[in-house]
Coordinates of C-alpha atoms and ligand atoms in Angstrom, one line a residue:
M1 CA 18.6 9.1 11.7
S2 CA 21.2 11.6 11.8
Q3 CA 19.4 14.7 13.3
L4 CA 17.0 14.3 15.9
K5 CA 14.0 16.7 16.1
R6 CA 10.9 18.0 17.8
I7 CA 8.0 17.0 16.0
L8 CA 4.4 17.6 16.6
V9 CA 1.9 15.2 16.2
T10 CA -1.7 17.0 16.0
G11 CA -4.5 14.0 16.2
G12 CA -1.6 12.2 17.6
A13 CA -4.1 9.8 20.0
G14 CA -6.2 8.9 17.8
F15 CA -5.5 5.3 15.4
L16 CA -3.2 6.5 12.1
G17 CA -1.5 9.6 14.9
S18 CA -0.9 6.7 17.7
H19 CA 1.4 4.6 15.7
L20 CA 3.4 7.7 14.0
C21 CA 4.1 8.6 17.6
D22 CA 5.3 5.2 18.3
R23 CA 8.0 5.2 15.4
L24 CA 9.3 9.0 16.1
V25 CA 9.2 8.1 19.9
E26 CA 10.9 4.9 18.7
Q27 CA 13.3 6.9 16.7
G28 CA 14.8 9.2 19.1
H29 CA 12.9 12.8 17.9
D30 CA 10.5 14.7 21.1
V31 CA 7.3 14.2 19.8
I32 CA 4.4 15.7 21.3
C33 CA 1.1 14.8 21.1
L34 CA -1.4 16.9 20.9
D35 CA -5.2 15.8 20.8
N36 CA -8.7 16.7 22.2
F37 CA -9.9 13.0 21.7
F38 CA -12.8 13.6 20.6
T39 CA -12.2 10.3 18.4
S40 CA -9.8 8.3 20.5
Q41 CA -8.3 7.7 24.0
K42 CA -5.4 8.0 25.8
L43 CA -5.5 3.8 25.8
N44 CA -3.8 4.5 22.2
V45 CA -0.5 6.5 23.8
M46 CA -0.8 5.5 27.4
H47 CA 2.4 2.9 26.4
L48 CA 4.4 6.4 25.6
L49 CA 3.6 8.2 28.6
D50 CA 6.7 7.4 30.9
R51 CA 8.8 7.5 27.8
P52 CA 11.3 10.5 28.2
N53 CA 10.8 11.6 24.8
F54 CA 6.8 12.3 24.5
E55 CA 4.2 14.5 25.5
L56 CA 0.7 14.4 25.6
I57 CA -1.5 18.3 25.2
R58 CA -5.1 17.9 25.5
H59 CA -5.8 20.5 22.8
D60 CA -8.0 21.2 20.0
V61 CA -6.5 22.6 16.1
T62 CA -9.6 24.9 15.9
H63 CA -7.6 27.0 18.6
P64 CA -4.3 28.8 18.7
L65 CA -1.7 27.3 20.4
W66 CA 2.2 28.9 20.6
L67 CA 5.0 25.7 20.4
E68 CA 8.6 26.1 19.1
V69 CA 9.0 22.8 16.8
D70 CA 10.9 21.6 13.7
E71 CA 8.1 19.5 11.7
I72 CA 4.6 18.7 12.1
Y73 CA 2.4 16.1 11.1
N74 CA -1.3 17.3 11.1
L75 CA -3.9 14.4 11.5
A76 CA -6.1 15.7 14.3
C77 CA -9.8 15.2 12.1
P78 CA -12.4 13.0 12.9
A79 CA -12.1 10.2 9.6
A80 CA -14.6 8.2 10.1
P81 CA -18.2 8.9 8.3
G82 CA -20.5 8.8 11.5
H83 CA -17.3 10.4 13.6
Y84 CA -17.4 13.5 10.8
Q85 CA -20.7 13.8 10.4
Y86 CA -21.5 13.7 13.7
N87 CA -20.9 17.5 14.4
P88 CA -20.2 19.0 10.5
I89 CA -19.7 22.2 10.9
K90 CA -16.6 21.4 13.6
T91 CA -15.7 19.2 10.9
M92 CA -14.9 21.7 9.2
K93 CA -13.7 24.1 11.6
T94 CA -11.6 21.3 12.6
S95 CA -10.0 20.9 8.8
V96 CA -9.6 25.0 7.5
M97 CA -9.4 26.6 11.6
G98 CA -6.6 23.4 12.4
A99 CA -4.8 24.1 8.5
I100 CA -4.5 27.6 9.8
N101 CA -2.8 27.7 13.2
M102 CA -1.1 24.5 12.3
L103 CA 0.3 26.7 9.4
G104 CA 0.8 29.8 10.8
M105 CA 2.7 27.9 13.9
A106 CA 4.8 26.1 10.8
K107 CA 6.0 29.8 9.3
R108 CA 6.5 31.1 12.6
C109 CA 9.0 28.1 13.4
N110 CA 10.4 27.6 10.2
A111 CA 8.8 23.9 10.1
K112 CA 7.8 21.1 8.4
I113 CA 4.2 20.1 8.1
L114 CA 2.3 17.9 6.5
Q115 CA -1.1 17.6 5.9
A116 CA -3.1 14.2 6.3
S117 CA -5.6 14.9 3.3
T118 CA -7.9 12.2 1.7
S119 CA -8.9 9.7 -1.5
E120 CA -12.1 11.9 -0.4
V121 CA -10.9 14.8 -2.2
Y122 CA -11.6 12.8 -5.8
G123 CA -15.1 12.2 -4.0
D124 CA -17.2 9.4 -5.8
P125 CA -14.2 9.1 -8.8
D126 CA -15.2 9.2 -12.7
V127 CA -11.5 9.0 -13.4
H128 CA -10.1 5.0 -12.3
P129 CA -7.9 4.3 -10.5
Q130 CA -7.5 7.9 -9.1
P131 CA -4.2 10.1 -10.4
E132 CA -3.2 12.9 -8.3
T133 CA -3.8 15.1 -11.1
Y134 CA -7.3 14.1 -11.4
R135 CA -9.8 16.9 -9.7
G136 CA -12.9 14.9 -8.4
S137 CA -16.2 14.8 -8.6
V138 CA -17.0 15.8 -5.0
N139 CA -20.9 16.8 -4.1
P140 CA -20.4 20.0 -2.0
I141 CA -23.8 19.7 -0.5
G142 CA -24.2 16.4 0.5
P143 CA -23.5 14.4 3.6
R144 CA -19.7 14.3 3.4
A145 CA -19.1 17.3 2.1
C146 CA -18.2 19.1 5.5
Y147 CA -15.4 16.2 5.5
D148 CA -14.0 16.5 1.3
E149 CA -14.7 19.9 1.2
G150 CA -12.9 20.7 4.5
K151 CA -9.9 18.8 3.2
R152 CA -10.2 20.4 -0.1
A153 CA -10.2 23.6 1.6
A154 CA -7.0 22.3 3.7
E155 CA -5.2 21.5 0.7
T156 CA -5.4 24.8 -0.6
L157 CA -4.6 26.4 2.3
F158 CA -1.1 24.3 2.6
F159 CA -0.4 25.1 -1.6
D160 CA -1.3 28.9 -0.7
Y161 CA 1.5 29.2 2.7
H162 CA 3.6 27.4 0.1
R163 CA 3.2 29.3 -2.6
S164 CA 2.9 33.1 -0.4
N165 CA 5.0 32.6 2.7
G166 CA 7.6 29.9 1.6
V167 CA 6.2 27.0 4.4
N168 CA 8.4 23.9 3.6
I169 CA 4.6 21.8 2.8
R170 CA 3.7 18.0 2.2
V171 CA 0.4 16.9 1.3
V172 CA -0.5 12.8 1.1
R173 CA -3.5 11.6 0.3
I174 CA -4.5 8.7 2.3
F175 CA -6.6 5.8 1.0
N176 CA -8.7 3.7 3.2
T177 CA -5.9 2.5 6.5
Y178 CA -6.9 -0.1 8.8
G179 CA -5.3 -1.7 11.6
P180 CA -4.8 -2.0 15.6
R181 CA -5.8 1.0 17.3
M182 CA -8.9 1.6 14.8
H183 CA -11.7 2.7 17.7
P184 CA -13.9 -0.5 17.8
F185 CA -17.4 1.5 17.4
D186 CA -16.2 3.7 14.3
G187 CA -18.6 2.2 12.1
R188 CA -15.9 2.1 9.4
V189 CA -16.3 -1.1 7.3
V190 CA -12.9 -2.8 8.8
S191 CA -13.8 -2.0 11.9
N192 CA -17.9 -2.7 11.6
F193 CA -17.0 -6.2 10.3
I194 CA -15.0 -7.5 12.6
R195 CA -16.5 -6.6 15.9
Q196 CA -19.3 -7.9 14.4
A197 CA -17.7 -11.2 13.6
I198 CA -16.4 -11.8 16.5
E199 CA -19.4 -11.3 18.2
G200 CA -21.3 -13.7 16.8
K201 CA -23.5 -10.9 14.9
D202 CA -24.3 -10.8 11.2
I203 CA -22.3 -8.2 9.1
T204 CA -24.1 -4.6 7.7
M205 CA -23.1 -4.9 4.2
F206 CA -24.1 -1.3 2.6
G207 CA -25.8 -1.8 -1.0
D208 CA -25.0 -5.1 -3.0
G209 CA -21.3 -4.8 -1.8
S210 CA -20.1 -4.2 -5.0
Q211 CA -18.8 -0.6 -4.1
T212 CA -14.9 -1.4 -3.7
R213 CA -11.8 0.2 -1.7
S214 CA -8.2 -0.5 -1.5
F215 CA -7.3 -1.4 1.9
C216 CA -3.7 0.0 3.3
Y217 CA -2.2 -2.1 6.5
V218 CA -1.4 1.1 9.2
D219 CA 2.2 0.1 9.4
D220 CA 2.7 0.8 5.6
L221 CA 0.9 3.9 5.4
V222 CA 3.3 5.3 8.4
E223 CA 6.0 4.2 6.9
A224 CA 5.3 6.0 3.7
I225 CA 4.1 9.4 5.3
I226 CA 7.7 9.7 7.1
R227 CA 9.0 8.7 4.0
M228 CA 7.2 11.9 2.5
M229 CA 8.1 14.4 5.4
N230 CA 11.9 13.3 5.4
T231 CA 11.8 13.4 1.1
P232 CA 15.2 15.1 -0.3
D233 CA 13.7 16.6 -3.4
G234 CA 11.1 18.9 -0.8
F235 CA 8.7 17.0 -3.2
P236 CA 5.6 19.0 -2.0
G237 CA 2.9 16.5 -2.9
P238 CA -0.2 15.6 -3.3
V239 CA 0.9 12.2 -3.5
N240 CA -1.6 9.4 -3.1
I241 CA -1.0 6.6 -0.3
G242 CA -2.5 3.8 0.0
N243 CA -2.9 0.0 -1.0
P244 CA -3.8 -0.3 -5.2
T245 CA -5.2 -3.8 -4.5
E246 CA -8.9 -3.6 -5.0
F247 CA -12.2 -5.7 -3.2
T248 CA -15.1 -5.5 -2.8
I249 CA -16.9 -4.7 0.0
K250 CA -18.5 -8.0 0.0
Q251 CA -15.3 -10.0 -0.2
L252 CA -13.8 -8.2 2.5
A253 CA -17.3 -9.3 4.0
E254 CA -16.6 -12.9 3.2
M255 CA -12.8 -12.9 4.6
T256 CA -13.5 -11.3 7.2
L257 CA -15.8 -14.3 8.2
E258 CA -13.7 -17.1 7.3
L259 CA -11.0 -15.6 9.5
T260 CA -12.9 -15.1 12.5
G261 CA -14.9 -18.4 11.8
S262 CA -17.9 -16.8 12.7
K263 CA -21.5 -18.2 11.6
G264 CA -22.9 -14.7 10.9
T265 CA -24.8 -14.1 7.4
L266 CA -24.6 -11.2 5.8
Q267 CA -27.2 -8.3 6.1
H268 CA -28.3 -6.5 4.1
K269 CA -28.6 -2.1 4.6
P270 CA -29.2 0.5 2.2
L271 CA -26.0 2.2 0.6
P272 CA -25.8 5.8 2.4
E273 CA -26.3 8.5 0.3
D274 CA -23.4 9.7 -2.2
D275 CA -21.0 6.4 -0.7
P276 CA -18.4 6.5 -3.7
L277 CA -18.7 3.2 -5.9
Q278 CA -15.0 2.6 -6.1
R279 CA -12.0 3.8 -5.0
Q280 CA -8.1 2.6 -5.8
P281 CA -4.6 5.0 -5.9
D282 CA -2.6 5.4 -8.7
I283 CA 0.9 5.2 -6.3
T284 CA 2.9 5.7 -9.1
L285 CA 4.4 9.3 -8.0
A286 CA 4.5 7.7 -4.4
K287 CA 6.9 4.6 -5.8
K288 CA 8.7 7.7 -7.8
H289 CA 9.4 10.2 -4.6
L290 CA 9.3 8.0 -1.8
D291 CA 12.1 6.0 -2.3
G292 CA 10.4 2.7 -4.0
W293 CA 8.0 2.9 -1.7
E294 CA 5.1 0.1 -2.0
P295 CA 2.7 -1.6 0.6
K296 CA 4.1 -5.2 1.7
V297 CA 0.8 -6.5 3.9
P298 CA -1.4 -8.5 2.0
L299 CA -4.9 -7.6 2.9
R300 CA -5.0 -11.3 4.4
E301 CA -2.5 -10.9 6.5
G302 CA -3.1 -7.5 7.9
L303 CA -7.3 -8.9 9.0
K304 CA -5.4 -11.4 11.1
R305 CA -3.7 -8.9 13.1
T306 CA -6.7 -6.4 13.7
I307 CA -8.9 -9.2 14.6
E308 CA -6.4 -10.5 17.3
Y309 CA -6.4 -6.5 18.3
F310 CA -10.4 -6.7 18.5
R311 CA -10.2 -9.9 20.2
S312 CA -7.8 -8.4 22.7
C313 CA -10.1 -5.6 23.5
D314 CA -12.5 -4.8 26.6
M315 CA -15.4 -3.0 24.8
S316 CA -16.4 -1.3 27.8
Q317 CA -13.5 0.7 27.4
F318 CA -14.2 2.5 24.4
R319 CA -17.0 5.2 23.9
A320 CA -18.9 7.0 21.2
P321 CA -17.8 10.5 20.0
T322 CA -18.5 12.8 23.2
P323 CA -21.6 14.6 23.4
N324 CA -19.8 17.5 24.7
Y325 CA -17.8 18.2 22.0
Ligands
NAD1 P1 -9.2 9.2 14.3 O1 -10.1 9.3 14.3 O2 -8.6 7.9 15.0 O3 -7.9 10.1 15.1 C1 -7.8 11.5 14.6 C2 -7.9 12.0 15.8 O4 -7.6 13.7 15.5 C3 -8.6 11.3 17.6 O5 -7.2 11.4 17.7 C4 -9.4 13.0 17.4 O6 -9.5 12.8 18.6 C5 -8.3 14.1 16.9 N1 -9.3 15.3 16.4 C6 -11.1 15.3 16.2 N2 -10.8 17.0 16.5 C7 -9.4 17.1 16.9 C8 -9.9 18.9 16.9 N3 -10.4 19.7 16.7 N4 -8.3 18.9 18.0 C9 -7.6 18.1 18.0 N5 -8.0 16.6 17.9 C10 -8.8 16.4 17.1 O7 -8.9 9.0 12.5 P2 -7.7 8.6 11.3 O8 -7.8 7.4 11.2 O9 -6.1 7.9 12.8 O10 -7.4 9.6 10.7 C11 -6.0 10.8 10.9 C12 -6.0 11.4 10.2 O11 -5.8 11.4 8.8 C13 -7.1 12.1 10.1 O12 -7.1 13.8 9.4 C14 -7.7 12.1 8.5 O13 -8.7 13.0 7.7 C15 -6.7 10.9 7.5 N6 -7.2 9.8 7.0 C16 -7.1 8.6 7.7 C17 -8.3 7.9 6.4 C18 -7.7 6.5 7.5 O14 -8.4 5.6 6.5 N7 -7.6 5.9 8.6 C19 -8.1 8.4 5.2 C20 -7.6 9.2 5.0 C21 -7.5 10.2 5.5
UDP2 N1 -19.4 0.0 4.6 C1 -20.2 -1.6 4.9 N2 -20.7 -1.9 5.7 C2 -20.6 -1.3 7.3 C3 -20.0 -0.3 6.7 C4 -19.7 1.0 5.9 O1 -21.0 -1.7 3.8 O2 -20.7 -1.9 8.2 C5 -20.0 0.6 3.4 C6 -19.3 1.8 3.3 O3 -21.0 1.7 2.5 C7 -18.4 1.6 1.8 C8 -17.4 0.9 2.2 O4 -18.2 0.5 3.2 O5 -19.0 1.5 1.0 C9 -16.3 1.9 2.9 O6 -17.0 2.9 4.5 P1 -16.1 3.2 5.7 O7 -17.1 4.1 6.3 O8 -15.3 2.4 6.5 O9 -15.7 4.3 4.3 P2 -15.5 5.4 3.3 O10 -14.9 4.8 2.3 O11 -16.9 5.6 2.7 O12 -14.9 6.5 4.0

């Protein structure tokens, strides 16, 4: 890395944000981690607190903030369905007002800014796999809309600040990512299955398990978003980031049972409303703009590392989203 920068990571204490902070601190940058700890705890960044090039700020991105920075990674937003549906109006505010506040800062500081968007902008897709040109099939009034439409509106704001104010933007659409430091009680499929399996409980499989997801290991994701921030051609995106290898939820459940040696069985539960039936990124554009990037960690290997992490966790250290939010 030729030039050291002041970098703000919003949502920096979360699952993805904390891994991103690790990498940026290691590269020697001056890293400011901002979080309101809605879906995370200090535990994820505790090991960074005594590093001279790391700072932690408790702040909510829906409120303005004055900092001087060179780059902003805007990750602040609850990501698990149970978390973002807990207070849907706040979720929408976080995406929209958070984007406005951070874009305003980027404009004032002449900073580069990256938005963590999502495969959810495609909704329950009728094009498969999903290329960035696909405009999506989102239910604007369903239970997932606070997140999906919030993220879509944030993308709109990013491109309008880019066109109207010349802000240097990057937009990445992240597909299901997993790994150590996922919140064990976030209700997402990987964390649920692993926690249930290591506790010897039955696995809660929603629907018949034939719905698909493509799971990307966190290290692959972090590599891609850092490359995206640093693309020499200034490509703003949007770009899909994910692992294109697709699995059914039933296959994931069976692999988790096998790797944990659990004696649990599959317990069927109803499929939640608007649950997308299939999801697989087309990563042609990412390969082209991110110097041939592609995921390296296969699901089996990534699951082993995540299981090891979950086994090392003291579950009493984790709490559900704060009711005072
Ligand atoms: P996470 O819940 O672990 O992290 C989000 C972080 O943002 C948490 O630390 C939370 O406390 C913080 N936060 C929430 N609202 C905030 C607010 N108003 N102000 C300040 N901080 C706030 O989730 P994650 O999986 O690490 O996701 C990070 C980002 O990546 C999110 O924007 C999410 O939408 C996006 N994303 C993640 C995935 C995935 O599979 N993990 C997929 C698509 C998109
Ligand atoms: N799922 C499941 N059991 C669980 C949690 C989730 O079968 O205990 C399913 C869920 O219905 C969805 C998929 O796993 O089809 C992925 O869910 P997740 O909440 O992880 O993320 P999504 O991709 O839906 O946002």
